[in-house]
Amino acid sequence: MSETASKTLAAPAREPDAGRWKALVFIALAQLMVVLDATIVNIALPSAQQDLGISDGNRQWVVTAYALAFGGLLLFGGRIADLWGRKRTFVLGLAGFAAASALGGAATNEAMMFGSRALQGVFGALLAPAALSLLAVMFTDAKERAKAFGIYGAIAGGGGAVGLILGGFLTEYLDWRWTFFVNIPFAIVAAAGAYFVIREPEGGRNRSPLDVPGVILSTLGLVALVYGFTRAESNGWSDSVTVGMFVASAVLLASFVLVESKVKAPLLPLRVITERNRGGIYLSLGLAIIAMFGLFLFLTYYLQIVKGYSPVKTGFAFLPMIAGMITGSTQIGTRLMTRVAPRLLMGPGFLVAALGMLLLTQLEIGSSYAALLLPAMLLLGLGMGTAFMPAMSLATQGVEPRDAGVASAMVNTSQQVGGAIGTALLNTIAASATTAYVADHIAGATSRSQQQLVQLEAMVQGYTSAIWFAVGILVVAAAIALTFVNAGRPGGTTVASSEEDAADEVQIPVVAH
């Protein structure tokens, strides 16, 4: 037995932080704010566009500016959390997010709006990895960790749908500006609570010098990738700039991997992603998010345009999915995570979600909400909630505390890139199918009402064509989870935080094979 191992076994395990459950409230609140923001602005976008005089060509930048900054800087944000300390980074991220939200709410022109959204993305990239890595280092008992990640997973999965409801209420009854201002009280409460309650375990910092080439290559590579998919949605896959972005992204990210394998203190230690379980989780989560994000978009349009629902009614229509996610995450996932291997929750979870998605391929103009949409959303929510919860826990489990921020950032990166790909890819498939349907059927429509009917039928045809792809993507995600993730159920072994901090243990559940 090595000297380090002897010390580890001899030293008493540190008592869990007494304030960890209070801390979870504020971490969850911050996570809810970030997830809400991803969808709440979508509902407000038409009103904001009209008020600020944003052109149709430029309106995508309200969403894209946030996605580029957030997706591009996540790895950097995770490394900053490891370097500065997660609590400090978390509070700074909240303060910055609140300030950026105030700027967005007060915007008087499109430049202010785009700038505020980019700033929200920058501070979100600090905030999100710090929140997840705080959970990873504060909750070390396997059963407690299961509960904490169950709550976190439910918020991460269901928060987007809550954003649709809240966005609908604020836009319909107050003003689109409140979709920004609403973040400020969230951020103030979460930051104040975090400052006074969170006690970050010692010995988990990574004080190595910052890998500047890695920061530049990863940021530019991820920005190019996210922008490539975003541009493909509006300009097509054969557009020269779209193709150029994908080529640049491939070159930059390949260079990043090469640099990370050579430098002494890498931004993303390759040990974090080459570990079989974490690699499988990042890949399967990213694929599942591709399917999810595309669906949110299609169902929102289907309910509002085809069914004629108001923004508020549309938001409430998503409630079964939220209920399913909360049940899957906090009841099924939490109760079974310490009893069965994670892959036996993730694989079946993704397959149940695929079954819900399969029901939605039967969508028609006159489809009944109660008979088709309700059961489909429940299955989707249950499946995703059950799968997300062990995935988020295992992605940061057993990782050295000095790598916790970067490991957490990779979870967020796989989700963010997955969201960008899902929106662009499935939207393109839907648009192509819609165009083809109109071309085949419009000639037979002689009256204006018949032409409108063909347009609606074409829209639904486009959605169902894309949803078939989403079904396939979820089946692939399930196969990856069942194949790659081979960890046993979590245990509670005490491990040293790092070689240099061996005397200062942090109790972290390690995966038992």
Tab-separated table of N, CA and C in Angstrom, residues 314-440:
chain	number	residue	atom	x	y	z
A	314	THR	N	-50.150	27.645	-23.642
A	314	THR	CA	-49.068	26.794	-24.170
A	314	THR	C	-48.142	26.360	-23.040
A	315	GLY	N	-47.781	27.320	-22.194
A	315	GLY	CA	-46.916	27.000	-21.055
A	315	GLY	C	-47.531	25.941	-20.157
A	316	PHE	N	-48.830	26.105	-19.853
A	316	PHE	CA	-49.508	25.130	-18.986
A	316	PHE	C	-49.625	23.766	-19.668
A	317	ALA	N	-49.691	23.757	-20.988
A	317	ALA	CA	-49.779	22.482	-21.711
A	317	ALA	C	-48.532	21.624	-21.494
A	318	PHE	N	-47.412	22.261	-21.121
A	318	PHE	CA	-46.166	21.528	-20.872
A	318	PHE	C	-46.083	20.969	-19.450
A	319	LEU	N	-47.062	21.288	-18.598
A	319	LEU	CA	-47.002	20.852	-17.195
A	319	LEU	C	-46.855	19.332	-17.021
A	320	PRO	N	-47.542	18.489	-17.820
A	320	PRO	CA	-47.347	17.041	-17.653
A	320	PRO	C	-45.885	16.616	-17.832
A	321	MET	N	-45.176	17.286	-18.758
A	321	MET	CA	-43.773	16.954	-18.959
A	321	MET	C	-42.954	17.315	-17.719
A	322	ILE	N	-43.254	18.486	-17.129
A	322	ILE	CA	-42.548	18.904	-15.908
A	322	ILE	C	-42.836	17.912	-14.785
A	323	ALA	N	-44.128	17.548	-14.627
A	323	ALA	CA	-44.513	16.592	-13.579
A	323	ALA	C	-43.790	15.264	-13.778
A	324	GLY	N	-43.712	14.812	-15.038
A	324	GLY	CA	-43.004	13.562	-15.330
A	324	GLY	C	-41.530	13.651	-14.992
A	325	MET	N	-40.911	14.779	-15.330
A	325	MET	CA	-39.481	14.956	-15.036
A	325	MET	C	-39.205	14.965	-13.535
A	326	ILE	N	-40.037	15.685	-12.795
A	326	ILE	CA	-39.843	15.749	-11.342
A	326	ILE	C	-40.030	14.361	-10.728
A	327	THR	N	-41.058	13.637	-11.182
A	327	THR	CA	-41.303	12.281	-10.670
A	327	THR	C	-40.150	11.342	-11.039
A	328	GLY	N	-39.743	11.378	-12.306
A	328	GLY	CA	-38.649	10.511	-12.751
A	328	GLY	C	-37.357	10.789	-12.026
A	329	SER	N	-37.074	12.072	-11.794
A	329	SER	CA	-35.811	12.461	-11.183
A	329	SER	C	-35.794	12.252	-9.672
A	330	THR	N	-36.827	12.772	-8.969
A	330	THR	CA	-36.791	12.748	-7.502
A	330	THR	C	-37.355	11.472	-6.894
A	331	GLN	N	-38.222	10.756	-7.624
A	331	GLN	CA	-38.816	9.549	-7.068
A	331	GLN	C	-38.163	8.276	-7.620
A	332	ILE	N	-38.180	8.131	-8.954
A	332	ILE	CA	-37.622	6.902	-9.543
A	332	ILE	C	-36.095	6.916	-9.462
A	333	GLY	N	-35.466	7.971	-10.021
A	333	GLY	CA	-34.008	8.042	-10.053
A	333	GLY	C	-33.381	8.035	-8.668
A	334	THR	N	-33.882	8.895	-7.784
A	334	THR	CA	-33.309	9.013	-6.439
A	334	THR	C	-33.444	7.718	-5.652
A	335	ARG	N	-34.610	7.078	-5.736
A	335	ARG	CA	-34.839	5.853	-4.953
A	335	ARG	C	-34.035	4.664	-5.483
A	336	LEU	N	-33.814	4.627	-6.793
A	336	LEU	CA	-33.141	3.456	-7.367
A	336	LEU	C	-31.636	3.640	-7.560
A	337	MET	N	-31.156	4.895	-7.491
A	337	MET	CA	-29.761	5.129	-7.857
A	337	MET	C	-28.766	4.410	-6.960
A	338	THR	N	-29.091	4.268	-5.674
A	338	THR	CA	-28.164	3.579	-4.777
A	338	THR	C	-28.394	2.065	-4.769
A	339	ARG	N	-29.349	1.607	-5.586
A	339	ARG	CA	-29.667	0.171	-5.614
A	339	ARG	C	-29.295	-0.520	-6.916
A	340	VAL	N	-29.324	0.246	-8.006
A	340	VAL	CA	-29.006	-0.363	-9.309
A	340	VAL	C	-27.915	0.437	-10.009
A	341	ALA	N	-27.273	-0.179	-10.988
A	341	ALA	CA	-26.225	0.501	-11.757
A	341	ALA	C	-26.836	1.654	-12.562
A	342	PRO	N	-26.105	2.764	-12.732
A	342	PRO	CA	-26.644	3.937	-13.449
A	342	PRO	C	-27.160	3.625	-14.854
A	343	ARG	N	-26.484	2.700	-15.560
A	343	ARG	CA	-26.913	2.416	-16.938
A	343	ARG	C	-28.314	1.809	-16.974
A	344	LEU	N	-28.717	1.134	-15.875
A	344	LEU	CA	-30.052	0.525	-15.819
A	344	LEU	C	-31.139	1.556	-15.533
A	345	LEU	N	-30.737	2.780	-15.243
A	345	LEU	CA	-31.683	3.901	-15.160
A	345	LEU	C	-31.609	4.743	-16.430
A	346	MET	N	-30.381	4.978	-16.913
A	346	MET	CA	-30.201	5.840	-18.083
A	346	MET	C	-30.746	5.202	-19.361
A	347	GLY	N	-30.357	3.956	-19.636
A	347	GLY	CA	-30.780	3.281	-20.858
A	347	GLY	C	-32.295	3.177	-20.965
A	348	PRO	N	-32.955	2.542	-19.973
A	348	PRO	CA	-34.420	2.466	-20.013
A	348	PRO	C	-35.086	3.844	-19.983
A	349	GLY	N	-34.483	4.806	-19.269
A	349	GLY	CA	-35.039	6.162	-19.223
A	349	GLY	C	-35.111	6.787	-20.610
A	350	PHE	N	-34.014	6.690	-21.351
A	350	PHE	CA	-33.999	7.232	-22.719
A	350	PHE	C	-34.981	6.478	-23.621
A	351	LEU	N	-35.146	5.172	-23.397
A	351	LEU	CA	-36.086	4.392	-24.217
A	351	LEU	C	-37.542	4.767	-23.918
A	352	VAL	N	-37.854	5.027	-22.646
A	352	VAL	CA	-39.212	5.482	-22.287
A	352	VAL	C	-39.490	6.837	-22.939
A	353	ALA	N	-38.476	7.728	-22.913
A	353	ALA	CA	-38.615	9.034	-23.575
A	353	ALA	C	-38.819	8.844	-25.084
A	354	ALA	N	-38.095	7.875	-25.676
A	354	ALA	CA	-38.241	7.586	-27.111
A	354	ALA	C	-39.656	7.096	-27.416
A	355	LEU	N	-40.247	6.343	-26.490
A	355	LEU	CA	-41.621	5.859	-26.665
A	355	LEU	C	-42.600	7.044	-26.674
A	356	GLY	N	-42.373	7.999	-25.757
A	356	GLY	CA	-43.196	9.212	-25.741
A	356	GLY	C	-43.051	9.992	-27.031
A	357	MET	N	-41.819	10.073	-27.520
A	357	MET	CA	-41.549	10.771	-28.782
A	357	MET	C	-42.219	10.035	-29.942
A	358	LEU	N	-42.224	8.705	-29.881
A	358	LEU	CA	-42.839	7.893	-30.941
A	358	LEU	C	-44.343	8.191	-31.047
A	359	LEU	N	-45.001	8.384	-29.913
A	359	LEU	CA	-46.426	8.742	-29.925
A	359	LEU	C	-46.650	10.045	-30.689
A	360	LEU	N	-45.715	10.982	-30.555
A	360	LEU	CA	-45.868	12.292	-31.189
A	360	LEU	C	-45.683	12.244	-32.711
A	361	THR	N	-45.181	11.129	-33.239
A	361	THR	CA	-45.098	11.011	-34.703
A	361	THR	C	-46.505	10.862	-35.308
A	362	GLN	N	-47.511	10.626	-34.447
A	362	GLN	CA	-48.906	10.481	-34.911
A	362	GLN	C	-49.661	11.814	-34.927
A	363	LEU	N	-48.942	12.912	-34.646
A	363	LEU	CA	-49.578	14.239	-34.606
A	363	LEU	C	-50.318	14.567	-35.909
A	364	GLU	N	-51.519	15.114	-35.757
A	364	GLU	CA	-52.285	15.644	-36.887
A	364	GLU	C	-52.877	16.983	-36.456
A	365	ILE	N	-53.464	17.703	-37.395
A	365	ILE	CA	-54.057	19.001	-37.056
A	365	ILE	C	-55.096	18.860	-35.945
A	366	GLY	N	-55.933	17.830	-36.051
A	366	GLY	CA	-57.024	17.675	-35.079
A	366	GLY	C	-56.699	16.769	-33.907
A	367	SER	N	-55.410	16.463	-33.666
A	367	SER	CA	-55.043	15.551	-32.573
A	367	SER	C	-55.548	16.067	-31.224
A	368	SER	N	-56.027	15.129	-30.408
A	368	SER	CA	-56.537	15.476	-29.078
A	368	SER	C	-55.378	15.654	-28.102
A	369	TYR	N	-55.442	16.729	-27.313
A	369	TYR	CA	-54.403	16.949	-26.293
A	369	TYR	C	-54.412	15.815	-25.266
A	370	ALA	N	-55.621	15.483	-24.772
A	370	ALA	CA	-55.734	14.469	-23.714
A	370	ALA	C	-55.349	13.073	-24.200
A	371	ALA	N	-55.706	12.747	-25.442
A	371	ALA	CA	-55.482	11.388	-25.935
A	371	ALA	C	-54.066	11.152	-26.450
A	372	LEU	N	-53.410	12.208	-26.966
A	372	LEU	CA	-52.087	12.006	-27.579
A	372	LEU	C	-50.975	12.801	-26.884
A	373	LEU	N	-51.158	14.116	-26.795
A	373	LEU	CA	-50.077	14.955	-26.255
A	373	LEU	C	-49.810	14.690	-24.777
A	374	LEU	N	-50.863	14.528	-23.994
A	374	LEU	CA	-50.710	14.309	-22.549
A	374	LEU	C	-49.898	13.054	-22.230
A	375	PRO	N	-50.283	11.871	-22.738
A	375	PRO	CA	-49.476	10.671	-22.430
A	375	PRO	C	-48.058	10.759	-23.001
A	376	ALA	N	-47.914	11.368	-24.191
A	376	ALA	CA	-46.580	11.487	-24.789
A	376	ALA	C	-45.673	12.346	-23.907
A	377	MET	N	-46.195	13.471	-23.413
A	377	MET	CA	-45.393	14.351	-22.565
A	377	MET	C	-45.047	13.690	-21.227
A	378	LEU	N	-45.999	12.949	-20.665
A	378	LEU	CA	-45.721	12.247	-19.401
A	378	LEU	C	-44.585	11.243	-19.571
A	379	LEU	N	-44.647	10.462	-20.649
A	379	LEU	CA	-43.597	9.469	-20.916
A	379	LEU	C	-42.245	10.149	-21.149
A	380	LEU	N	-42.263	11.241	-21.923
A	380	LEU	CA	-41.024	11.985	-22.172
A	380	LEU	C	-40.421	12.493	-20.871
A	381	GLY	N	-41.257	13.105	-20.044
A	381	GLY	CA	-40.779	13.647	-18.779
A	381	GLY	C	-40.242	12.570	-17.847
A	382	LEU	N	-41.009	11.486	-17.697
A	382	LEU	CA	-40.581	10.382	-16.829
A	382	LEU	C	-39.245	9.806	-17.286
A	383	GLY	N	-39.141	9.566	-18.583
A	383	GLY	CA	-37.915	8.967	-19.127
A	383	GLY	C	-36.717	9.876	-18.965
A	384	MET	N	-36.873	11.143	-19.349
A	384	MET	CA	-35.759	12.087	-19.261
A	384	MET	C	-35.345	12.333	-17.807
A	385	GLY	N	-36.332	12.495	-16.921
A	385	GLY	CA	-36.024	12.724	-15.506
A	385	GLY	C	-35.262	11.555	-14.895
A	386	THR	N	-35.702	10.343	-15.215
A	386	THR	CA	-35.050	9.131	-14.690
A	386	THR	C	-33.611	9.016	-15.209
A	387	ALA	N	-33.387	9.392	-16.465
A	387	ALA	CA	-32.053	9.266	-17.068
A	387	ALA	C	-31.118	10.406	-16.661
A	388	PHE	N	-31.638	11.640	-16.604
A	388	PHE	CA	-30.800	12.814	-16.312
A	388	PHE	C	-30.162	12.738	-14.934
A	389	MET	N	-30.944	12.279	-13.969
A	389	MET	CA	-30.492	12.348	-12.588
A	389	MET	C	-29.215	11.526	-12.324
A	390	PRO	N	-29.174	10.222	-12.666
A	390	PRO	CA	-27.923	9.480	-12.462
A	390	PRO	C	-26.803	9.972	-13.376
A	391	ALA	N	-27.173	10.485	-14.568
A	391	ALA	CA	-26.146	10.979	-15.504
A	391	ALA	C	-25.395	12.164	-14.894
A	392	MET	N	-26.125	13.125	-14.330
A	392	MET	CA	-25.480	14.311	-13.759
A	392	MET	C	-24.644	13.950	-12.537
A	393	SER	N	-25.125	13.000	-11.755
A	393	SER	CA	-24.374	12.585	-10.565
A	393	SER	C	-23.090	11.843	-10.951
A	394	LEU	N	-23.213	10.886	-11.874
A	394	LEU	CA	-22.065	10.058	-12.257
A	394	LEU	C	-21.011	10.859	-13.022
A	395	ALA	N	-21.452	11.900	-13.743
A	395	ALA	CA	-20.507	12.714	-14.523
A	395	ALA	C	-19.490	13.423	-13.634
A	396	THR	N	-19.849	13.671	-12.361
A	396	THR	CA	-18.931	14.360	-11.444
A	396	THR	C	-18.509	13.457	-10.286
A	397	GLN	N	-18.867	12.196	-10.339
A	397	GLN	CA	-18.580	11.283	-9.240
A	397	GLN	C	-17.217	10.625	-9.419
A	398	GLY	N	-16.452	10.580	-8.344
A	398	GLY	CA	-15.143	9.947	-8.410
A	398	GLY	C	-14.083	10.806	-9.061
A	399	VAL	N	-14.450	11.990	-9.570
A	399	VAL	CA	-13.477	12.887	-10.188
A	399	VAL	C	-12.696	13.582	-9.076
A	400	GLU	N	-11.427	13.860	-9.317
A	400	GLU	CA	-10.638	14.569	-8.315
A	400	GLU	C	-11.248	15.944	-8.089
A	401	PRO	N	-11.332	16.413	-6.822
A	401	PRO	CA	-11.919	17.725	-6.564
A	401	PRO	C	-11.298	18.849	-7.386
A	402	ARG	N	-10.011	18.775	-7.694
A	402	ARG	CA	-9.369	19.836	-8.481
A	402	ARG	C	-9.887	19.862	-9.924
A	403	ASP	N	-10.541	18.754	-10.356
A	403	ASP	CA	-11.112	18.696	-11.708
A	403	ASP	C	-12.630	18.843	-11.711
A	404	ALA	N	-13.236	19.067	-10.534
A	404	ALA	CA	-14.705	19.050	-10.438
A	404	ALA	C	-15.353	20.126	-11.308
A	405	GLY	N	-14.733	21.314	-11.346
A	405	GLY	CA	-15.301	22.410	-12.145
A	405	GLY	C	-15.314	22.088	-13.628
A	406	VAL	N	-14.199	21.540	-14.118
A	406	VAL	CA	-14.093	21.217	-15.549
A	406	VAL	C	-15.014	20.048	-15.911
A	407	ALA	N	-15.112	19.040	-15.022
A	407	ALA	CA	-16.016	17.912	-15.275
A	407	ALA	C	-17.461	18.395	-15.333
A	408	SER	N	-17.817	19.331	-14.448
A	408	SER	CA	-19.163	19.908	-14.450
A	408	SER	C	-19.389	20.731	-15.712
A	409	ALA	N	-18.362	21.471	-16.130
A	409	ALA	CA	-18.474	22.284	-17.348
A	409	ALA	C	-18.733	21.409	-18.564
A	410	MET	N	-18.153	20.200	-18.586
A	410	MET	CA	-18.365	19.300	-19.727
A	410	MET	C	-19.816	18.823	-19.802
A	411	VAL	N	-20.466	18.648	-18.629
A	411	VAL	CA	-21.893	18.293	-18.621
A	411	VAL	C	-22.681	19.411	-19.297
A	412	ASN	N	-22.405	20.652	-18.866
A	412	ASN	CA	-23.107	21.809	-19.435
A	412	ASN	C	-22.776	22.001	-20.916
A	413	THR	N	-21.506	21.741	-21.283
A	413	THR	CA	-21.099	21.902	-22.685
A	413	THR	C	-21.837	20.908	-23.575
A	414	SER	N	-21.947	19.654	-23.126
A	414	SER	CA	-22.648	18.645	-23.932
A	414	SER	C	-24.119	19.027	-24.092
A	415	GLN	N	-24.708	19.630	-23.051
A	415	GLN	CA	-26.101	20.062	-23.134
A	415	GLN	C	-26.253	21.265	-24.068
A	416	GLN	N	-25.329	22.237	-23.932
A	416	GLN	CA	-25.429	23.468	-24.718
A	416	GLN	C	-25.211	23.191	-26.208
A	417	VAL	N	-24.169	22.416	-26.504
A	417	VAL	CA	-23.895	22.067	-27.908
A	417	VAL	C	-25.030	21.196	-28.451
A	418	GLY	N	-25.526	20.276	-27.611
A	418	GLY	CA	-26.656	19.443	-28.014
A	418	GLY	C	-27.883	20.276	-28.341
A	419	GLY	N	-28.135	21.311	-27.526
A	419	GLY	CA	-29.274	22.201	-27.771
A	419	GLY	C	-29.147	22.943	-29.086
A	420	ALA	N	-27.951	23.448	-29.369
A	420	ALA	CA	-27.714	24.179	-30.630
A	420	ALA	C	-27.887	23.257	-31.833
A	421	ILE	N	-27.341	22.034	-31.716
A	421	ILE	CA	-27.455	21.061	-32.810
A	421	ILE	C	-28.917	20.662	-32.997
A	422	GLY	N	-29.612	20.386	-31.876
A	422	GLY	CA	-31.000	19.939	-31.947
A	422	GLY	C	-31.904	20.947	-32.629
A	423	THR	N	-31.766	22.214	-32.228
A	423	THR	CA	-32.610	23.255	-32.801
A	423	THR	C	-32.359	23.386	-34.301
A	424	ALA	N	-31.084	23.408	-34.692
A	424	ALA	CA	-30.741	23.600	-36.113
A	424	ALA	C	-31.072	22.368	-36.953
A	425	LEU	N	-30.630	21.205	-36.484
A	425	LEU	CA	-30.781	19.970	-37.268
A	425	LEU	C	-32.254	19.608	-37.466
A	426	LEU	N	-33.003	19.538	-36.372
A	426	LEU	CA	-34.402	19.112	-36.476
A	426	LEU	C	-35.254	20.173	-37.169
A	427	ASN	N	-34.916	21.451	-36.972
A	427	ASN	CA	-35.643	22.515	-37.655
A	427	ASN	C	-35.446	22.418	-39.171
A	428	THR	N	-34.221	22.116	-39.581
A	428	THR	CA	-33.925	21.983	-41.010
A	428	THR	C	-34.686	20.816	-41.619
A	429	ILE	N	-34.716	19.687	-40.901
A	429	ILE	CA	-35.453	18.506	-41.373
A	429	ILE	C	-36.941	18.840	-41.507
A	430	ALA	N	-37.478	19.519	-40.488
A	430	ALA	CA	-38.900	19.891	-40.496
A	430	ALA	C	-39.211	20.845	-41.652
A	431	ALA	N	-38.346	21.840	-41.852
A	431	ALA	CA	-38.574	22.835	-42.913
A	431	ALA	C	-38.561	22.172	-44.297
A	432	SER	N	-37.634	21.238	-44.508
A	432	SER	CA	-37.542	20.535	-45.800
A	432	SER	C	-38.804	19.722	-46.072
A	433	ALA	N	-39.273	18.999	-45.032
A	433	ALA	CA	-40.475	18.169	-45.185
A	433	ALA	C	-41.706	19.040	-45.432
A	434	THR	N	-41.778	20.182	-44.764
A	434	THR	CA	-42.904	21.109	-44.950
A	434	THR	C	-42.932	21.649	-46.383
A	435	THR	N	-41.770	22.071	-46.870
A	435	THR	CA	-41.664	22.609	-48.233
A	435	THR	C	-42.079	21.562	-49.265
A	436	ALA	N	-41.615	20.326	-49.076
A	436	ALA	CA	-41.943	19.239	-50.009
A	436	ALA	C	-43.439	18.963	-50.012
A	437	TYR	N	-44.068	18.985	-48.828
A	437	TYR	CA	-45.505	18.712	-48.717
A	437	TYR	C	-46.316	19.793	-49.432
A	438	VAL	N	-45.933	21.053	-49.230
A	438	VAL	CA	-46.629	22.171	-49.876
A	438	VAL	C	-46.517	22.046	-51.401
A	439	ALA	N	-45.314	21.746	-51.880
A	439	ALA	CA	-45.096	21.620	-53.328
A	439	ALA	C	-45.975	20.529	-53.933
A	440	ASP	N	-46.181	19.433	-53.173
A	440	ASP	CA	-46.974	18.302	-53.680
A	440	ASP	C	-48.480	18.544	-53.622
